[in-house]
GROMACS .gro file of C-alpha atoms in nm:
model
  323
    1MET     CA    1   0.000   0.000   0.000
    2ALA     CA    2   0.140   0.339  -0.099
    3ILE     CA    3   0.225   0.582   0.180
    4THR     CA    4   0.112   0.940   0.125
    5ILE     CA    5   0.280   1.228   0.308
    6SER     CA    6   0.085   1.550   0.341
    7LYS     CA    7   0.295   1.839   0.216
    8LYS     CA    8   0.081   2.083   0.411
    9LYS     CA    9   0.158   1.914   0.742
   10VAL     CA   10   0.530   1.896   0.667
   11ALA     CA   11   0.542   2.263   0.573
   12THR     CA   12   0.358   2.359   0.893
   13HIS     CA   13   0.596   2.149   1.102
   14ASN     CA   14   0.903   2.322   0.961
   15LYS     CA   15   0.747   2.665   0.981
   16ASN     CA   16   0.685   2.630   1.353
   17LYS     CA   17   1.023   2.479   1.424
   18THR     CA   18   1.216   2.687   1.678
   19THR     CA   19   1.545   2.819   1.548
   20PRO     CA   20   1.822   2.748   1.803
   21LYS     CA   21   2.018   3.040   1.941
   22THR     CA   22   2.360   3.082   1.786
   23PRO     CA   23   2.640   3.064   2.048
   24GLU     CA   24   2.823   3.395   2.074
   25LYS     CA   25   3.159   3.237   2.153
   26ILE     CA   26   3.275   2.876   2.154
   27THR     CA   27   3.598   2.808   2.341
   28PRO     CA   28   3.779   2.471   2.341
   29PHE     CA   29   3.905   2.336   2.672
   30ILE     CA   30   4.090   2.027   2.796
   31ASP     CA   31   3.845   1.821   2.996
   32ARG     CA   32   4.099   1.549   3.072
   33MET     CA   33   4.456   1.463   2.983
   34THR     CA   34   4.724   1.212   3.072
   35VAL     CA   35   5.092   1.302   3.060
   36GLY     CA   36   5.386   1.072   3.127
   37VAL     CA   37   5.761   1.087   3.182
   38ASN     CA   38   6.005   0.798   3.141
   39TYR     CA   39   6.326   0.793   3.347
   40GLU     CA   40   6.657   0.620   3.300
   41PRO     CA   41   6.828   0.464   3.607
   42ASN     CA   42   7.061   0.739   3.738
   43ASP     CA   43   7.105   0.973   4.032
   44LEU     CA   44   6.806   1.186   3.930
   45SER     CA   45   6.563   0.895   3.905
   46ALA     CA   46   6.695   0.760   4.236
   47ASP     CA   47   6.622   1.097   4.400
   48ILE     CA   48   6.273   1.105   4.247
   49HIS     CA   49   6.206   0.755   4.379
   50SER     CA   50   6.318   0.859   4.726
   51ASN     CA   51   6.103   1.174   4.711
   52ILE     CA   52   5.794   0.981   4.606
   53TRP     CA   53   5.844   0.723   4.878
   54THR     CA   54   5.871   0.998   5.138
   55GLN     CA   55   5.610   1.248   5.019
   56THR     CA   56   5.331   0.999   4.952
   57ASN     CA   57   5.329   0.908   5.321
   58ASP     CA   58   5.147   1.237   5.375
   59THR     CA   59   4.788   1.114   5.358
   60SER     CA   60   4.654   1.470   5.382
   61VAL     CA   61   4.781   1.518   5.024
   62PHE     CA   62   4.806   1.168   4.877
   63ALA     CA   63   4.531   0.905   4.884
   64ALA     CA   64   4.634   0.562   4.755
   65VAL     CA   65   4.424   0.412   4.473
   66LYS     CA   66   4.451   0.104   4.253
   67PRO     CA   67   4.740   0.161   4.006
   68GLY     CA   68   4.624  -0.042   3.708
   69GLY     CA   69   4.826  -0.160   3.410
   70SER     CA   70   5.201  -0.193   3.459
   71TYR     CA   71   5.215   0.072   3.733
   72LYS     CA   72   5.307  -0.035   4.085
   73ARG     CA   73   5.163   0.256   4.284
   74ALA     CA   74   4.898   0.524   4.233
   75TRP     CA   75   4.753   0.811   4.434
   76ARG     CA   76   4.492   1.082   4.407
   77ILE     CA   77   4.643   1.422   4.483
   78LYS     CA   78   4.415   1.623   4.712
   79LEU     CA   79   4.397   1.983   4.593
   80ASN     CA   80   4.190   2.261   4.747
   81ALA     CA   81   4.091   2.384   4.400
   82ALA     CA   82   3.926   2.051   4.321
   83VAL     CA   83   3.555   2.079   4.400
   84GLN     CA   84   3.491   1.703   4.391
   85ILE     CA   85   3.703   1.396   4.462
   86LYS     CA   86   3.681   1.295   4.097
   87HIS     CA   87   3.866   1.617   4.011
   88PHE     CA   88   4.172   1.518   4.217
   89PRO     CA   89   4.463   1.445   3.978
   90VAL     CA   90   4.572   1.081   3.966
   91MET     CA   91   4.946   1.010   3.982
   92ARG     CA   92   5.066   0.665   3.873
   93TYR     CA   93   5.416   0.539   3.933
   94ARG     CA   94   5.644   0.259   3.817
   95TYR     CA   95   5.992   0.195   3.953
   96ALA     CA   96   6.275  -0.058   3.931
   97GLU     CA   97   6.583  -0.120   4.145
   98GLY     CA   98   6.537   0.188   4.360
   99CYS     CA   99   6.491   0.427   4.065
  100ALA     CA  100   6.189   0.593   3.910
  101ALA     CA  101   6.098   0.435   3.575
  102ARG     CA  102   5.779   0.616   3.478
  103LEU     CA  103   5.554   0.882   3.630
  104SER     CA  104   5.216   0.974   3.484
  105LEU     CA  105   4.946   1.225   3.575
  106THR     CA  106   4.580   1.226   3.470
  107PHE     CA  107   4.378   1.538   3.547
  108SER     CA  108   4.134   1.796   3.413
  109PRO     CA  109   4.287   2.140   3.351
  110HIS     CA  110   3.934   2.274   3.293
  111ASP     CA  111   3.807   2.158   3.633
  112LEU     CA  112   4.122   2.260   3.822
  113GLY     CA  113   4.171   2.595   3.655
  114PRO     CA  114   4.494   2.800   3.674
  115LYS     CA  115   4.482   2.805   4.054
  116GLY     CA  116   4.455   2.428   4.068
  117LEU     CA  117   4.749   2.390   3.831
  118GLU     CA  118   4.955   2.609   4.064
  119GLU     CA  119   4.860   2.381   4.355
  120LEU     CA  120   4.957   2.075   4.152
  121HIS     CA  121   5.290   2.237   4.068
  122ALA     CA  122   5.353   2.304   4.439
  123VAL     CA  123   5.300   1.935   4.514
  124LEU     CA  124   5.520   1.820   4.226
  125VAL     CA  125   5.808   2.045   4.337
  126SER     CA  126   5.856   1.810   4.631
  127ILE     CA  127   5.893   1.517   4.389
  128VAL     CA  128   6.067   1.634   4.072
  129PRO     CA  129   6.297   1.933   4.012
  130GLN     CA  130   6.102   2.242   3.891
  131GLY     CA  131   5.768   2.069   3.949
  132TRP     CA  132   5.532   2.092   3.653
  133GLY     CA  133   5.810   2.261   3.457
  134SER     CA  134   6.010   1.936   3.466
  135ILE     CA  135   5.706   1.739   3.348
  136VAL     CA  136   5.670   1.981   3.057
  137GLU     CA  137   6.038   1.951   2.963
  138ASP     CA  138   6.055   1.573   2.962
  139GLY     CA  139   5.695   1.454   2.931
  140GLN     CA  140   5.452   1.358   2.657
  141VAL     CA  141   5.075   1.376   2.630
  142THR     CA  142   4.945   1.021   2.589
  143MET     CA  143   4.571   1.090   2.615
  144LEU     CA  144   4.385   1.412   2.543
  145GLU     CA  145   4.018   1.500   2.569
  146VAL     CA  146   3.931   1.837   2.415
  147SER     CA  147   3.576   1.961   2.448
  148ILE     CA  148   3.350   2.247   2.345
  149ASP     CA  149   3.005   2.342   2.471
  150LEU     CA  150   2.728   2.471   2.246
  151PRO     CA  151   2.489   2.664   2.473
  152GLY     CA  152   2.144   2.708   2.325
  153ILE     CA  153   2.201   2.429   2.072
  154PRO     CA  154   2.006   2.109   2.151
  155ILE     CA  155   2.165   1.787   2.034
  156GLY     CA  156   1.860   1.738   1.812
  157ASN     CA  157   1.986   2.031   1.605
  158CYS     CA  158   2.344   1.900   1.580
  159HIS     CA  159   2.369   1.701   1.260
  160PRO     CA  160   2.734   1.606   1.191
  161LEU     CA  161   2.807   1.508   0.832
  162MET     CA  162   3.112   1.287   0.875
  163GLN     CA  163   3.375   1.283   0.600
  164GLN     CA  164   3.421   0.909   0.615
  165THR     CA  165   3.243   0.599   0.733
  166THR     CA  166   3.315   0.522   1.096
  167VAL     CA  167   3.174   0.325   1.388
  168VAL     CA  168   2.859   0.505   1.502
  169LYS     CA  169   2.651   0.447   1.813
  170SER     CA  170   2.357   0.649   1.940
  171TRP     CA  171   2.138   0.652   2.250
  172SER     CA  172   1.793   0.803   2.285
  173THR     CA  173   1.517   0.810   2.546
  174GLY     CA  174   1.150   0.838   2.462
  175GLY     CA  175   1.235   0.895   2.098
  176LYS     CA  176   1.462   1.190   2.185
  177LEU     CA  177   1.828   1.172   2.085
  178GLU     CA  178   2.070   1.213   2.378
  179THR     CA  179   2.414   1.082   2.278
  180LEU     CA  180   2.619   1.020   1.964
  181LEU     CA  181   2.949   0.830   1.966
  182PHE     CA  182   3.190   0.796   1.674
  183GLY     CA  183   3.494   0.567   1.669
  184LYS     CA  184   3.615   0.273   1.875
  185LYS     CA  185   3.689   0.291   2.247
  186SER     CA  186   4.044   0.167   2.192
  187GLY     CA  187   4.123   0.450   1.949
  188ASN     CA  188   4.027   0.811   1.886
  189GLN     CA  189   3.664   0.901   1.946
  190THR     CA  190   3.417   1.184   1.907
  191ARG     CA  191   3.135   1.209   2.160
  192MET     CA  192   2.831   1.437   2.144
  193TYR     CA  193   2.571   1.449   2.417
  194ASP     CA  194   2.303   1.653   2.591
  195ARG     CA  195   2.474   1.797   2.901
  196GLY     CA  196   2.150   1.865   3.085
  197GLN     CA  197   2.018   1.516   3.030
  198LYS     CA  198   2.347   1.365   3.150
  199ARG     CA  199   2.324   1.563   3.474
  200LYS     CA  200   1.959   1.472   3.524
  201SER     CA  201   2.034   1.102   3.472
  202LYS     CA  202   2.273   1.131   3.768
  203LYS     CA  203   2.008   1.317   3.969
  204GLN     CA  204   2.214   1.636   3.954
  205ALA     CA  205   2.076   1.985   3.901
  206TRP     CA  206   2.112   2.155   3.564
  207PRO     CA  207   2.003   2.522   3.586
  208HIS     CA  208   2.111   2.607   3.232
  209GLY     CA  209   1.925   2.572   2.904
  210GLU     CA  210   1.980   2.308   2.639
  211THR     CA  211   2.352   2.259   2.580
  212THR     CA  212   2.535   2.013   2.359
  213ARG     CA  213   2.889   1.908   2.443
  214ILE     CA  214   3.127   1.778   2.178
  215GLU     CA  215   3.433   1.585   2.295
  216ARG     CA  216   3.729   1.481   2.084
  217VAL     CA  217   3.929   1.205   2.254
  218LEU     CA  218   4.281   1.114   2.136
  219ARG     CA  219   4.443   0.798   2.272
  220GLY     CA  220   4.784   0.640   2.222
  221GLN     CA  221   4.950   0.975   2.163
  222HIS     CA  222   5.318   1.068   2.198
  223LEU     CA  223   5.286   1.446   2.185
  224PRO     CA  224   5.560   1.645   2.362
  225ILE     CA  225   5.384   1.870   2.613
  226GLN     CA  226   5.574   2.173   2.484
  227GLN     CA  227   5.409   2.122   2.143
  228LEU     CA  228   5.058   2.132   2.287
  229PRO     CA  229   4.990   2.492   2.169
  230GLU     CA  230   5.065   2.386   1.809
  231LEU     CA  231   4.815   2.100   1.807
  232ALA     CA  232   4.620   2.088   1.480
  233ASN     CA  233   4.253   2.187   1.496
  234LEU     CA  234   4.068   1.882   1.628
  235PHE     CA  235   3.734   2.011   1.499
  236ALA     CA  236   3.846   2.103   1.146
  237GLY     CA  237   3.723   1.775   0.998
  238MET     CA  238   3.374   1.809   1.140
  239ASN     CA  239   3.085   1.956   0.942
  240PHE     CA  240   2.737   2.029   1.073
  241ILE     CA  241   2.439   2.074   0.846
  242ASP     CA  242   2.100   2.240   0.879
  243LEU     CA  243   1.860   1.957   0.797
  244PRO     CA  244   1.664   2.068   0.486
  245PRO     CA  245   1.283   2.048   0.522
  246LYS     CA  246   1.244   1.911   0.170
  247PRO     CA  247   1.412   1.629  -0.026
  248PRO     CA  248   1.659   1.691  -0.311
  249PRO     CA  249   1.495   1.871  -0.608
  250SER     CA  250   1.570   1.574  -0.834
  251GLU     CA  251   1.377   1.334  -0.610
  252PRO     CA  252   1.053   1.207  -0.771
  253GLU     CA  253   0.747   1.331  -0.582
  254GLN     CA  254   0.620   0.977  -0.525
  255LYS     CA  255   0.947   0.906  -0.340
  256HIS     CA  256   0.935   1.210  -0.109
  257TYR     CA  257   0.805   0.995   0.174
  258ILE     CA  258   1.148   0.829   0.195
  259TRP     CA  259   1.306   1.164   0.278
  260TYR     CA  260   1.055   1.232   0.554
  261MET     CA  261   1.108   0.886   0.698
  262PHE     CA  262   1.481   0.953   0.683
  263CYS     CA  263   1.432   1.280   0.878
  264ASP     CA  264   1.238   1.089   1.145
  265ALA     CA  265   1.530   0.845   1.174
  266VAL     CA  266   1.770   1.140   1.212
  267SER     CA  267   1.571   1.275   1.508
  268VAL     CA  268   1.600   0.944   1.694
  269ARG     CA  269   1.931   0.795   1.575
  270GLY     CA  270   2.130   1.100   1.464
  271LEU     CA  271   2.236   1.186   1.109
  272PRO     CA  272   2.535   0.948   1.067
  273ALA     CA  273   2.339   0.643   1.187
  274ALA     CA  274   2.036   0.738   0.977
  275LEU     CA  275   2.255   0.767   0.666
  276LYS     CA  276   2.390   0.418   0.728
  277LEU     CA  277   2.037   0.281   0.694
  278LEU     CA  278   2.021   0.396   0.331
  279PRO     CA  279   2.154   0.206   0.026
  280ALA     CA  280   2.508   0.336  -0.024
  281ASP     CA  281   2.505   0.382  -0.403
  282THR     CA  282   2.162   0.542  -0.435
  283TYR     CA  283   1.982   0.728  -0.158
  284ARG     CA  284   2.282   0.769   0.072
  285LYS     CA  285   2.494   0.922  -0.204
  286ARG     CA  286   2.216   1.160  -0.316
  287TYR     CA  287   2.117   1.261   0.035
  288ARG     CA  288   2.477   1.327   0.141
  289ALA     CA  289   2.525   1.558  -0.158
  290TRP     CA  290   2.202   1.740  -0.076
  291LEU     CA  291   2.287   1.772   0.294
  292ALA     CA  292   2.634   1.909   0.215
  293GLN     CA  293   2.467   2.208   0.050
  294HIS     CA  294   2.315   2.316   0.383
  295PRO     CA  295   2.598   2.392   0.631
  296GLN     CA  296   2.513   2.532   0.974
  297ALA     CA  297   2.590   2.903   1.002
  298TRP     CA  298   2.701   2.876   1.364
  299TRP     CA  299   2.965   2.608   1.301
  300LYS     CA  300   3.302   2.784   1.246
  301PRO     CA  301   3.585   2.548   1.352
  302ASP     CA  302   3.864   2.786   1.248
  303ALA     CA  303   3.723   3.062   1.468
  304ILE     CA  304   3.679   2.815   1.754
  305TRP     CA  305   4.043   2.706   1.737
  306THR     CA  306   4.177   3.062   1.766
  307GLU     CA  307   4.094   3.027   2.138
  308TRP     CA  308   4.313   2.717   2.178
  309LYS     CA  309   4.652   2.883   2.235
  310PRO     CA  310   4.517   3.149   2.477
  311MET     CA  311   4.357   2.870   2.682
  312ILE     CA  312   4.689   2.679   2.698
  313GLU     CA  313   4.875   2.996   2.797
  314LYS     CA  314   4.617   3.084   3.065
  315HIS     CA  315   4.676   2.751   3.238
  316LYS     CA  316   5.055   2.756   3.167
  317LEU     CA  317   5.022   2.396   3.055
  318SER     CA  318   5.321   2.405   2.820
  319SER     CA  319   5.531   2.650   3.023
  320THR     CA  320   5.855   2.555   3.195
  321ASN     CA  321   5.862   2.886   3.384
  322TRP     CA  322   5.686   2.815   3.714
  323ILE     CA  323   5.902   3.021   3.945
   0.00000   0.00000   0.00000
């Protein structure tokens, strides 16, 4: 039986659709990062080992946690600037024959802020020469999570048109899209989710309006910390489109219903997952070309990334001058 879609109803639906507010300024921030330093067996690494063994006895600063992996010891570092326990930096440590072998730190510069980084530096001074400055000189970033928030933009209005086929997962509740995930957990990933809904699911208050967070997660990195300001734009390869209310002009009228069914799938599954439902050589190819002609006006990755270096400098993340 043929399915008929009323053009009048579709037109009314799009006419009444609320246009999301365009964010005035979008600033990238580091939500989480892991840095590590390897040490050769020598007098310096022996001193570091001795310092760690002594300083970590102070339970008012160091709280022992499970090390994980090849590490032998791990602690949470209690900082006054950390509002919650989960914001305490985690220090993991491996040693051999009385010498430090590897020291790593996982923390959120965004949650700690510049003041928290100064506190962390003060703790590290008692362990390694020059504190955070020494970590910067000798260390590498192994994991990096860079995020941006889109206030006033609901995730239902974020339609990423990915440049290549990738692993896509989506979660929705009551037919409303909440989370999009691209990539494998073992590699680099992109996550998009409704911040308010995430807070509410944890029974936490969310006094702000609809906000979408986009996270770019890089794993298995070997980036010298001093090169962090020169990191290439992590959002340059992302494109967001304004979902057109009508199908491509070349689409036969009797096939318009497929477009409207596709739009319904987008609202529940997200654009990438909805595209994967279409035959690759026919509808998917045509729809992708049509969608690419409707970029979102508020998405300007180059402008977003101009805030990257000032953010790094504000936190002194790549600075060796911590005197």
